[in-house]
Backbone as ProteinMPNN parsed JSONL, in Angstrom:
{"seq_chain_A": "XXXXXXXXXXXXXXXXXXXXXXXXXXXXXXXXXXXXXXXXXXXXXXXXXXXXXXXXXXXXXXXXXXXXXXXXXXXXXXXXXXXXXXXXXXXXXXXXXXXXXXXXXXXXXXXXXXXXXXXXXXXXXXXXXXXXXXXXXXXXXXXXXXXXXXXXXXXXXXXXXXXXXXXXXXXXXX", "coords_chain_A": {"N_chain_A": [[-8.228, -19.188, -13.549], [-7.205, -22.022, -11.861], [-7.638, -22.489, -8.423], [-7.197, -19.874, -7.921], [-8.05, -16.531, -6.721], [-11.315, -15.219, -6.522], [-13.809, -12.699, -6.959], [-16.401, -12.641, -4.588], [-18.768, -11.115, -4.956], [-19.082, -11.057, -7.672], [-17.77, -9.186, -9.261], [-14.77, -7.242, -9.529], [-15.083, -4.532, -9.287], [-17.483, -4.235, -8.015], [-16.815, -5.323, -5.54], [-14.724, -3.656, -4.665], [-16.316, -1.229, -4.361], [-18.167, -2.052, -2.322], [-16.324, -2.625, -0.283], [-15.216, -0.059, 0.081], [-17.434, 1.368, 0.86], [-18.067, 0.105, 3.335], [-15.702, 0.836, 4.685], [-16.13, 3.686, 4.756], [-18.49, 3.715, 6.244], [-17.803, 2.623, 8.762], [-15.8, 4.534, 9.62], [-17.373, 6.822, 9.654], [-19.001, 6.162, 11.797], [-17.181, 6.371, 13.913], [-16.491, 9.001, 13.778], [-18.924, 10.391, 14.101], [-20.501, 12.509, 16.363], [-22.673, 11.965, 18.148], [-22.501, 9.095, 18.67], [-20.176, 8.84, 20.031], [-20.797, 10.354, 22.313], [-22.439, 8.749, 23.859], [-20.904, 7.107, 25.31], [-19.126, 6.972, 28.489], [-16.525, 7.672, 28.606], [-13.551, 8.313, 26.62], [-12.141, 5.715, 26.506], [-13.975, 3.728, 27.166], [-15.703, 4.151, 25.035], [-13.919, 3.37, 22.932], [-13.336, 0.721, 23.612], [-15.956, -0.518, 23.437], [-16.525, -0.033, 20.706], [-14.324, -1.337, 19.518], [-14.913, -4.017, 20.182], [-17.451, -4.294, 18.856], [-16.674, -3.919, 16.306], [-14.921, -6.115, 15.993], [-16.596, -8.199, 16.258], [-18.238, -7.91, 13.93], [-16.237, -8.116, 11.907], [-15.319, -10.709, 12.207], [-17.664, -12.038, 11.741], [-18.118, -11.302, 9.063], [-15.887, -12.642, 7.921], [-16.727, -15.323, 8.557], [-19.09, -15.509, 7.154], [-18.351, -15.239, 4.462], [-16.813, -17.459, 4.226], [-18.764, -19.458, 4.531], [-20.086, -19.003, 2.181], [-18.293, -19.435, 0.072], [-17.114, -21.832, 0.444], [-17.542, -25.272, -0.392], [-17.713, -27.149, 1.655], [-17.704, -26.026, 4.586], [-17.265, -26.916, 6.958], [-15.107, -28.675, 6.783], [-12.868, -27.39, 7.534], [-10.026, -27.355, 9.815], [-10.901, -27.541, 13.086], [-9.645, -26.778, 15.511], [-7.474, -25.247, 14.774], [-8.788, -23.289, 13.232], [-10.392, -22.134, 15.275], [-8.386, -20.973, 16.805], [-7.308, -19.056, 14.918], [-9.661, -17.5, 14.526], [-9.901, -16.42, 17.135], [-7.496, -14.952, 17.276], [-7.817, -13.174, 15.135], [-10.145, -11.806, 16.024], [-9.124, -10.514, 18.293], [-7.114, -8.999, 17.084], [-8.701, -7.362, 15.386], [-10.253, -5.998, 17.121], [-8.271, -4.49, 18.426], [-7.166, -2.813, 16.388], [-9.431, -1.232, 15.618], [-10.267, -0.384, 18.07], [-8.043, 1.072, 19.084], [-7.689, 3.07, 17.112], [-10.387, 4.348, 17.328], [-10.147, 5.246, 20.049], [-7.988, 7.059, 19.859], [-9.0, 8.921, 18.169], [-11.312, 9.723, 19.601], [-10.283, 10.65, 21.94], [-8.148, 12.495, 21.245], [-8.723, 13.601, 18.823], [-7.464, 13.036, 16.407], [-7.075, 13.167, 12.97], [-5.715, 11.307, 11.432], [-6.423, 8.937, 12.558], [-8.872, 8.319, 11.706], [-8.429, 7.918, 9.007], [-6.573, 5.765, 9.179], [-8.345, 3.791, 10.241], [-10.285, 3.706, 8.246], [-8.785, 2.786, 6.056], [-7.862, 0.229, 7.023], [-10.282, -1.135, 7.351], [-11.39, -1.042, 4.804], [-9.478, -2.558, 3.327], [-9.632, -5.01, 4.696], [-12.324, -5.859, 4.217], [-12.238, -5.948, 1.363], [-10.323, -7.959, 1.049], [-11.521, -10.241, 2.484], [-13.821, -10.502, 0.82], [-12.921, -11.107, -1.602], [-11.108, -13.267, -1.377], [-12.8, -15.092, -0.161], [-12.993, -16.21, 2.418], [-11.962, -18.864, 4.709], [-9.444, -20.693, 6.616], [-6.744, -20.092, 6.037], [-6.895, -17.528, 4.875], [-7.811, -16.048, 7.082], [-5.785, -16.505, 8.819], [-3.515, -15.285, 7.605], [-4.376, -12.679, 7.462], [-4.737, -12.106, 10.2], [-2.152, -12.569, 11.342], [-0.288, -11.244, 9.748], [-1.283, -8.887, 8.351], [-2.786, -7.424, 10.44], [-0.708, -6.699, 12.397], [0.664, -4.946, 10.587], [-1.322, -2.991, 10.093], [-1.56, -1.951, 12.651], [0.992, -0.945, 13.175], [1.294, 0.927, 11.043], [-0.776, 2.636, 11.689], [0.1, 3.598, 14.161], [2.486, 4.913, 13.327], [1.28, 6.964, 11.702], [-0.225, 8.228, 13.75], [1.942, 9.207, 15.23], [3.28, 11.022, 13.428], [1.087, 12.874, 13.18], [0.848, 13.785, 15.733], [3.449, 14.987, 16.125], [3.351, 16.959, 14.173], [1.227, 18.532, 15.24], [2.413, 19.213, 17.545], [4.512, 20.86, 16.67], [3.207, 22.882, 15.25], [1.428, 23.904, 17.181], [2.843, 24.584, 19.867], [2.905, 23.595, 23.364], [3.66, 25.685, 25.098], [2.83, 27.947, 23.819], [0.207, 28.113, 24.305], [-1.687, 26.72, 22.848], [-4.128, 24.214, 21.881], [-3.784, 20.993, 23.473], [-1.802, 18.441, 22.158]], "CA_chain_A": [[-7.014, -19.948, -13.004], [-7.585, -22.983, -10.842], [-7.064, -22.161, -7.114], [-7.028, -18.455, -7.717], [-9.062, -15.807, -5.994], [-12.388, -14.71, -7.287], [-14.704, -11.892, -6.145], [-17.603, -13.279, -4.291], [-19.821, -10.336, -5.41], [-19.211, -11.201, -9.008], [-16.86, -8.312, -9.975], [-13.791, -6.453, -8.714], [-15.534, -3.109, -9.071], [-18.442, -4.329, -6.902], [-16.057, -5.656, -4.308], [-14.103, -2.374, -4.257], [-17.361, -0.368, -3.887], [-18.67, -2.495, -1.066], [-15.303, -2.366, 0.779], [-15.1, 1.316, 0.309], [-18.625, 1.9, 1.628], [-17.838, -0.353, 4.551], [-14.767, 1.734, 5.354], [-16.681, 4.855, 5.149], [-19.451, 3.6, 7.337], [-17.043, 2.543, 10.04], [-15.135, 5.718, 9.865], [-18.413, 7.791, 10.065], [-19.411, 5.771, 13.143], [-16.185, 6.916, 14.935], [-16.499, 10.357, 13.595], [-20.174, 10.973, 14.46], [-20.458, 12.84, 17.806], [-23.688, 11.19, 18.893], [-22.108, 7.747, 19.079], [-19.16, 9.051, 21.019], [-21.334, 10.931, 23.499], [-23.104, 7.731, 24.616], [-19.908, 6.447, 26.25], [-18.772, 7.853, 29.622], [-15.169, 8.085, 28.463], [-13.026, 7.813, 25.342], [-11.613, 4.336, 26.588], [-15.183, 2.979, 27.004], [-16.142, 4.187, 23.598], [-13.075, 2.636, 22.087], [-13.555, -0.696, 24.02], [-17.228, -0.965, 22.869], [-16.374, 0.029, 19.348], [-13.485, -2.439, 19.14], [-15.571, -5.251, 20.339], [-18.39, -4.459, 17.815], [-15.945, -4.145, 14.974], [-14.401, -7.474, 15.953], [-17.852, -9.074, 15.84], [-18.546, -7.656, 12.541], [-15.145, -8.634, 11.078], [-15.361, -12.214, 12.224], [-18.989, -12.43, 11.081], [-17.953, -11.169, 7.604], [-15.134, -13.838, 7.465], [-17.556, -16.625, 8.651], [-20.202, -15.485, 6.087], [-17.67, -15.415, 3.217], [-16.327, -18.812, 4.285], [-19.847, -20.301, 4.225], [-20.552, -18.713, 0.764], [-17.246, -19.729, -0.84], [-16.609, -23.17, 0.553], [-18.574, -26.173, -0.522], [-17.876, -27.898, 2.787], [-16.943, -25.223, 5.415], [-16.917, -27.837, 8.206], [-13.878, -29.422, 6.546], [-11.744, -26.695, 8.181], [-9.571, -27.829, 11.113], [-11.645, -26.793, 14.077], [-8.737, -26.158, 16.576], [-6.735, -24.167, 14.038], [-9.795, -22.25, 12.873], [-10.697, -21.447, 16.539], [-7.247, -20.159, 17.161], [-7.296, -17.895, 14.058], [-10.645, -16.541, 14.792], [-9.555, -15.598, 18.296], [-6.362, -13.978, 16.871], [-8.38, -12.055, 14.307], [-11.012, -10.926, 16.803], [-8.238, -9.709, 19.069], [-6.421, -8.028, 16.111], [-9.69, -6.313, 14.84], [-10.636, -5.07, 18.333], [-7.142, -3.655, 18.667], [-7.108, -1.875, 15.323], [-10.529, -0.397, 15.73], [-10.28, 0.174, 19.338], [-6.958, 2.012, 19.108], [-8.144, 4.172, 16.238], [-11.484, 4.981, 17.964], [-9.685, 5.912, 21.224], [-7.127, 8.174, 19.498], [-9.95, 9.978, 17.684], [-12.209, 10.206, 20.605], [-9.428, 11.493, 22.992], [-7.252, 13.656, 20.67], [-9.354, 14.096, 17.474], [-6.49, 12.971, 15.22], [-7.696, 12.739, 11.649], [-5.122, 10.182, 10.914], [-7.044, 7.768, 13.151], [-10.012, 8.049, 10.792], [-7.834, 7.382, 7.781], [-6.088, 4.434, 9.431], [-9.559, 2.916, 10.386], [-10.862, 3.568, 6.841], [-7.832, 1.877, 5.208], [-7.808, -1.185, 7.474], [-11.563, -1.703, 7.056], [-11.703, -1.335, 3.316], [-8.685, -3.572, 2.888], [-10.21, -6.16, 5.249], [-13.464, -6.224, 3.526], [-11.813, -6.387, 0.122], [-9.568, -9.276, 1.123], [-12.325, -11.256, 2.694], [-14.78, -10.668, -0.302], [-12.193, -11.765, -2.817], [-10.553, -14.624, -1.004], [-13.767, -16.221, 0.205], [-12.853, -16.874, 3.802], [-11.0, -20.002, 4.894], [-8.565, -20.463, 7.67], [-5.497, -19.386, 5.606], [-7.173, -16.03, 4.743], [-7.881, -15.426, 8.349], [-4.379, -16.592, 9.455], [-2.636, -14.361, 7.067], [-4.858, -11.479, 7.832], [-4.471, -11.879, 11.635], [-0.761, -12.617, 11.658], [0.51, -10.264, 8.894], [-1.921, -7.557, 8.138], [-3.177, -6.815, 11.565], [0.37, -5.916, 12.848], [0.994, -3.834, 9.654], [-2.322, -1.995, 10.373], [-1.189, -1.379, 13.964], [2.269, -0.108, 13.117], [0.983, 2.042, 10.21], [-1.624, 3.646, 12.499], [1.006, 4.256, 15.221], [3.317, 5.86, 12.547], [0.461, 8.1, 11.371], [-0.49, 9.008, 14.944], [3.193, 9.947, 15.718], [3.339, 12.134, 12.54], [0.101, 13.995, 13.466], [1.263, 14.335, 17.117], [4.594, 15.765, 15.774], [2.888, 18.215, 13.423], [0.501, 19.284, 16.144], [3.356, 19.816, 18.57], [5.372, 21.85, 16.066], [2.363, 23.964, 14.951], [0.861, 24.456, 18.443], [3.636, 24.1, 21.045], [2.271, 23.816, 24.62], [3.953, 27.02, 25.8], [2.076, 28.903, 23.069], [-1.2, 28.123, 24.899], [-2.593, 26.093, 22.018], [-4.701, 22.973, 22.439], [-2.949, 19.906, 23.672], [-1.893, 17.496, 21.009]], "C_chain_A": [[-7.487, -20.706, -11.861], [-6.848, -22.554, -9.544], [-6.889, -20.674, -6.866], [-8.119, -17.77, -7.004], [-10.176, -15.344, -7.023], [-13.278, -13.797, -6.442], [-15.999, -12.534, -5.877], [-18.864, -12.433, -4.763], [-19.909, -10.352, -6.954], [-18.189, -10.326, -9.816], [-15.924, -7.702, -8.947], [-14.35, -5.121, -8.351], [-16.574, -3.173, -7.955], [-17.805, -4.595, -5.516], [-15.429, -4.428, -3.722], [-15.158, -1.419, -3.692], [-17.825, -0.805, -2.528], [-17.584, -2.324, 0.075], [-15.154, -0.87, 1.143], [-16.296, 1.912, 1.209], [-18.524, 1.364, 3.053], [-16.82, 0.489, 5.392], [-15.331, 3.057, 5.714], [-17.785, 4.817, 6.212], [-18.845, 3.468, 8.748], [-16.475, 3.802, 10.466], [-16.167, 6.764, 10.406], [-18.918, 7.449, 11.416], [-18.507, 6.366, 14.273], [-16.287, 8.458, 14.911], [-17.738, 11.06, 14.26], [-20.241, 11.239, 15.982], [-21.425, 12.082, 18.622], [-23.376, 9.873, 19.473], [-21.121, 7.854, 20.154], [-19.761, 9.483, 22.334], [-22.085, 9.956, 24.414], [-22.226, 7.053, 25.581], [-19.468, 7.469, 27.347], [-17.368, 8.319, 29.415], [-14.692, 7.568, 27.11], [-12.515, 6.271, 25.404], [-12.828, 3.405, 26.56], [-15.782, 2.972, 25.68], [-15.279, 3.266, 22.783], [-13.208, 1.03, 22.295], [-14.872, -1.257, 23.345], [-17.168, -0.975, 21.357], [-15.482, -1.037, 18.779], [-14.186, -3.745, 19.209], [-16.603, -5.438, 19.23], [-17.697, -4.657, 16.499], [-15.357, -5.535, 14.869], [-15.418, -8.516, 15.548], [-18.186, -9.029, 14.381], [-17.49, -8.293, 11.613], [-15.23, -10.074, 11.005], [-16.6, -12.782, 11.579], [-18.809, -12.314, 9.556], [-17.073, -12.385, 7.099], [-15.934, -15.04, 7.465], [-18.593, -16.547, 7.47], [-19.517, -15.723, 4.763], [-17.138, -16.85, 3.092], [-17.54, -19.735, 3.894], [-20.298, -20.204, 2.753], [-19.57, -19.445, -0.157], [-16.839, -21.257, -0.702], [-17.756, -24.155, 0.433], [-18.756, -26.93, 0.718], [-17.065, -27.11, 3.952], [-16.569, -25.977, 6.732], [-15.668, -28.649, 8.013], [-12.67, -28.712, 7.13], [-11.311, -27.344, 9.448], [-10.09, -27.035, 12.235], [-10.733, -26.087, 15.08], [-7.973, -25.079, 15.902], [-7.651, -22.963, 13.723], [-10.203, -21.437, 14.129], [-9.569, -20.463, 16.993], [-7.114, -18.846, 16.259], [-8.362, -16.912, 14.222], [-10.48, -15.78, 16.097], [-8.512, -14.672, 18.031], [-6.974, -12.866, 16.061], [-9.311, -11.178, 15.043], [-10.226, -9.982, 17.73], [-7.609, -8.578, 18.289], [-7.395, -6.946, 15.709], [-10.06, -5.435, 15.959], [-9.474, -4.136, 18.617], [-7.007, -2.554, 17.633], [-8.277, -0.853, 15.44], [-10.598, 0.317, 17.039], [-9.187, 1.31, 19.528], [-7.285, 3.263, 18.275], [-9.284, 4.966, 16.848], [-11.029, 5.829, 19.192], [-8.911, 7.172, 20.816], [-8.059, 9.388, 18.913], [-10.801, 10.587, 18.752], [-11.439, 11.081, 21.658], [-8.699, 12.689, 22.375], [-7.834, 14.162, 19.389], [-8.354, 14.076, 16.342], [-7.157, 12.477, 13.968], [-6.97, 11.573, 11.095], [-5.742, 8.886, 11.443], [-8.179, 7.317, 12.224], [-9.451, 7.337, 9.537], [-7.274, 5.972, 7.997], [-7.29, 3.294, 9.603], [-10.22, 2.609, 9.042], [-10.094, 2.479, 6.073], [-7.893, 0.471, 5.663], [-9.159, -1.867, 7.227], [-11.828, -1.943, 5.689], [-10.809, -2.402, 2.825], [-9.213, -4.933, 3.446], [-11.338, -6.694, 4.528], [-13.19, -6.718, 2.156], [-11.303, -7.765, 0.084], [-10.528, -10.354, 1.46], [-13.352, -11.547, 1.595], [-14.105, -11.238, -1.476], [-11.667, -13.111, -2.534], [-11.592, -15.595, -0.667], [-13.686, -16.802, 1.591], [-11.8, -17.96, 3.73], [-10.033, -19.55, 5.925], [-7.277, -19.809, 7.311], [-5.741, -17.927, 5.43], [-7.122, -15.437, 6.088], [-6.582, -15.412, 9.054], [-3.467, -15.544, 8.931], [-3.099, -12.901, 7.482], [-4.544, -11.149, 9.319], [-2.957, -11.842, 12.009], [0.148, -11.699, 10.952], [-0.061, -9.005, 8.886], [-2.291, -6.77, 9.379], [-1.916, -6.032, 12.23], [0.738, -4.793, 11.912], [-0.091, -2.677, 9.902], [-1.97, -1.146, 11.64], [0.089, -0.425, 13.84], [2.053, 1.12, 12.186], [0.202, 3.137, 10.903], [-0.755, 4.345, 13.519], [1.99, 5.305, 14.514], [2.438, 7.087, 12.226], [0.158, 8.905, 12.592], [0.722, 9.859, 15.37], [3.502, 11.103, 14.802], [2.406, 13.313, 12.896], [0.494, 14.606, 14.835], [2.512, 15.353, 16.846], [4.221, 17.022, 15.107], [2.073, 19.136, 14.369], [1.354, 19.98, 17.169], [4.189, 20.965, 18.026], [4.487, 23.189, 15.734], [1.675, 24.705, 16.035], [1.645, 24.024, 19.722], [2.867, 24.485, 22.326], [2.436, 25.165, 25.265], [3.289, 28.125, 25.068], [0.538, 29.012, 23.436], [-2.186, 27.429, 23.917], [-3.195, 24.745, 22.658], [-3.684, 21.969, 22.479], [-3.016, 18.935, 22.549], [-2.388, 16.044, 21.378]], "O_chain_A": [[-8.109, -20.154, -10.954], [-5.644, -22.295, -9.546], [-6.496, -20.248, -5.78], [-9.108, -18.431, -6.686], [-9.918, -15.133, -8.208], [-13.487, -14.108, -5.27], [-16.679, -12.953, -6.813], [-19.929, -13.024, -4.946], [-20.787, -9.676, -7.491], [-17.802, -10.7, -10.923], [-16.189, -7.641, -7.747], [-14.133, -4.62, -7.248], [-16.592, -2.325, -7.062], [-18.271, -4.105, -4.487], [-15.533, -4.144, -2.529], [-14.928, -0.839, -2.63], [-17.874, 0.029, -1.623], [-17.898, -1.94, 1.202], [-14.995, -0.489, 2.302], [-16.137, 2.756, 2.091], [-18.873, 2.112, 3.967], [-17.028, 0.794, 6.566], [-15.092, 3.558, 6.813], [-17.975, 5.768, 6.971], [-19.281, 4.074, 9.727], [-16.641, 4.162, 11.632], [-15.932, 7.46, 11.394], [-19.255, 8.362, 12.171], [-18.953, 6.773, 15.346], [-16.173, 9.107, 15.95], [-17.627, 12.124, 14.868], [-20.064, 10.323, 16.785], [-21.074, 11.586, 19.693], [-23.842, 9.504, 20.551], [-21.158, 7.083, 21.113], [-19.302, 9.04, 23.386], [-22.345, 10.262, 25.578], [-22.691, 6.48, 26.566], [-19.457, 8.677, 27.111], [-17.003, 9.328, 30.017], [-15.23, 6.629, 26.523], [-12.494, 5.634, 24.351], [-12.72, 2.337, 25.958], [-16.309, 1.963, 25.211], [-15.797, 2.455, 22.016], [-13.191, 0.221, 21.367], [-14.857, -2.343, 22.766], [-17.735, -1.887, 20.755], [-15.771, -1.602, 17.725], [-14.032, -4.546, 18.287], [-16.704, -6.533, 18.675], [-18.106, -5.48, 15.68], [-15.293, -6.093, 13.774], [-15.234, -9.443, 14.759], [-18.384, -10.052, 13.725], [-17.849, -8.943, 10.631], [-15.222, -10.661, 9.923], [-16.587, -13.848, 10.964], [-19.313, -13.167, 8.826], [-17.379, -13.04, 6.103], [-15.89, -15.788, 6.489], [-18.879, -17.588, 6.878], [-20.118, -16.417, 3.942], [-17.028, -17.385, 1.989], [-17.4, -20.641, 3.073], [-20.807, -21.161, 2.17], [-20.027, -20.047, -1.128], [-16.294, -21.848, -1.634], [-18.811, -23.964, 1.038], [-19.878, -27.389, 0.935], [-15.927, -27.469, 4.255], [-15.638, -25.614, 7.452], [-15.189, -29.267, 8.964], [-11.588, -29.291, 7.231], [-12.171, -27.873, 10.152], [-9.723, -25.864, 12.335], [-10.994, -24.947, 15.464], [-7.844, -24.006, 16.491], [-7.296, -21.803, 13.935], [-10.342, -20.215, 14.062], [-9.797, -19.35, 17.468], [-6.859, -17.747, 16.752], [-8.158, -15.704, 14.11], [-10.872, -14.616, 16.18], [-8.6, -13.561, 18.553], [-6.661, -11.699, 16.297], [-9.349, -9.97, 14.807], [-10.599, -8.825, 17.927], [-7.559, -7.422, 18.71], [-7.041, -5.768, 15.673], [-10.176, -4.222, 15.783], [-9.732, -3.01, 19.042], [-6.742, -1.415, 18.017], [-8.013, 0.346, 15.35], [-10.949, 1.495, 17.104], [-9.477, 2.366, 20.09], [-7.146, 4.388, 18.756], [-9.179, 6.192, 16.896], [-11.463, 6.969, 19.356], [-9.153, 8.244, 21.371], [-7.867, 10.578, 19.166], [-10.992, 11.802, 18.81], [-11.937, 12.093, 22.151], [-8.662, 13.771, 22.961], [-7.362, 15.198, 18.921], [-8.358, 14.929, 15.454], [-7.761, 11.405, 13.978], [-7.57, 10.847, 10.302], [-5.588, 7.837, 10.818], [-8.404, 6.128, 11.998], [-9.956, 6.303, 9.101], [-7.45, 5.09, 7.156], [-7.19, 2.141, 9.183], [-10.636, 1.49, 8.741], [-10.618, 1.49, 5.563], [-7.971, -0.438, 4.837], [-9.189, -3.06, 6.924], [-12.442, -2.955, 5.35], [-11.243, -3.164, 1.961], [-9.228, -5.914, 2.703], [-11.363, -7.886, 4.221], [-13.751, -7.728, 1.731], [-11.707, -8.617, -0.708], [-10.445, -11.394, 0.807], [-13.738, -12.703, 1.424], [-14.775, -11.844, -2.312], [-11.765, -14.016, -3.364], [-11.392, -16.798, -0.831], [-14.301, -17.833, 1.863], [-10.917, -17.99, 2.872], [-9.778, -18.366, 6.149], [-6.721, -19.058, 8.111], [-4.884, -17.122, 5.796], [-6.466, -14.413, 6.28], [-6.262, -14.479, 9.791], [-2.707, -14.948, 9.695], [-2.273, -12.046, 7.801], [-4.133, -10.032, 9.633], [-2.574, -11.118, 12.928], [1.231, -11.378, 11.442], [0.55, -8.046, 9.358], [-2.13, -5.55, 9.388], [-2.056, -4.858, 12.573], [1.11, -3.727, 12.401], [0.28, -1.503, 9.904], [-2.06, 0.081, 11.687], [0.144, 0.691, 14.356], [2.548, 2.209, 12.476], [0.446, 4.334, 10.753], [-0.867, 5.555, 13.715], [2.258, 6.385, 15.04], [2.887, 8.202, 12.491], [0.251, 10.131, 12.552], [0.596, 11.008, 15.791], [3.959, 12.13, 15.303], [2.785, 14.484, 12.924], [0.456, 15.823, 15.016], [2.498, 16.469, 17.365], [4.74, 18.082, 15.455], [2.207, 20.359, 14.313], [1.104, 21.106, 17.599], [4.539, 21.904, 18.742], [4.921, 24.33, 15.898], [1.361, 25.89, 15.928], [1.167, 23.222, 20.524], [2.254, 25.55, 22.385], [1.523, 25.716, 25.88], [3.17, 29.211, 25.635], [-0.22, 29.849, 22.945], [-3.397, 27.529, 24.116], [-2.82, 24.285, 23.736], [-2.767, 21.986, 21.658], [-4.087, 18.618, 22.031], [-2.497, 15.187, 20.501]]}, "name": "protein", "num_of_chains": 1, "seq": "XXXXXXXXXXXXXXXXXXXXXXXXXXXXXXXXXXXXXXXXXXXXXXXXXXXXXXXXXXXXXXXXXXXXXXXXXXXXXXXXXXXXXXXXXXXXXXXXXXXXXXXXXXXXXXXXXXXXXXXXXXXXXXXXXXXXXXXXXXXXXXXXXXXXXXXXXXXXXXXXXXXXXXXXXXXXXX"}
């Protein structure tokens, strides 16, 4: 179909596999204790992780744009810079919030939220092939959805932990 999406990796199966592996790798990085132990606090770990995640996300978008566009320099520079900045901020917020919640509270839902956001992002960028529109939609629509969904998951886990281990029972804090 002219103007439709096509997987840059040649097949949808390959794209799904790469996106899933990327999601697992990012999730494993947050879960692995040795990476968290290098930071002096959960907030420093989350900030560093969020920045690294944003750099990789924007680099993925830039790489797919260069691969898929015959003339990537034809993109509007001002609009592209705006969408790159928004995407970097959004990616840092998604990854940083999930990393902080896991490092501070060990919420399992933070790992799931990070996996889902990463796998979806990689899949989208690898299928759509970059471009300002892809980045604009991702940054202005999907990032807020990721953040709201993660917040809802965190609230549910906090509620379950509070019900199953109330503070007056001497259980671990939620």
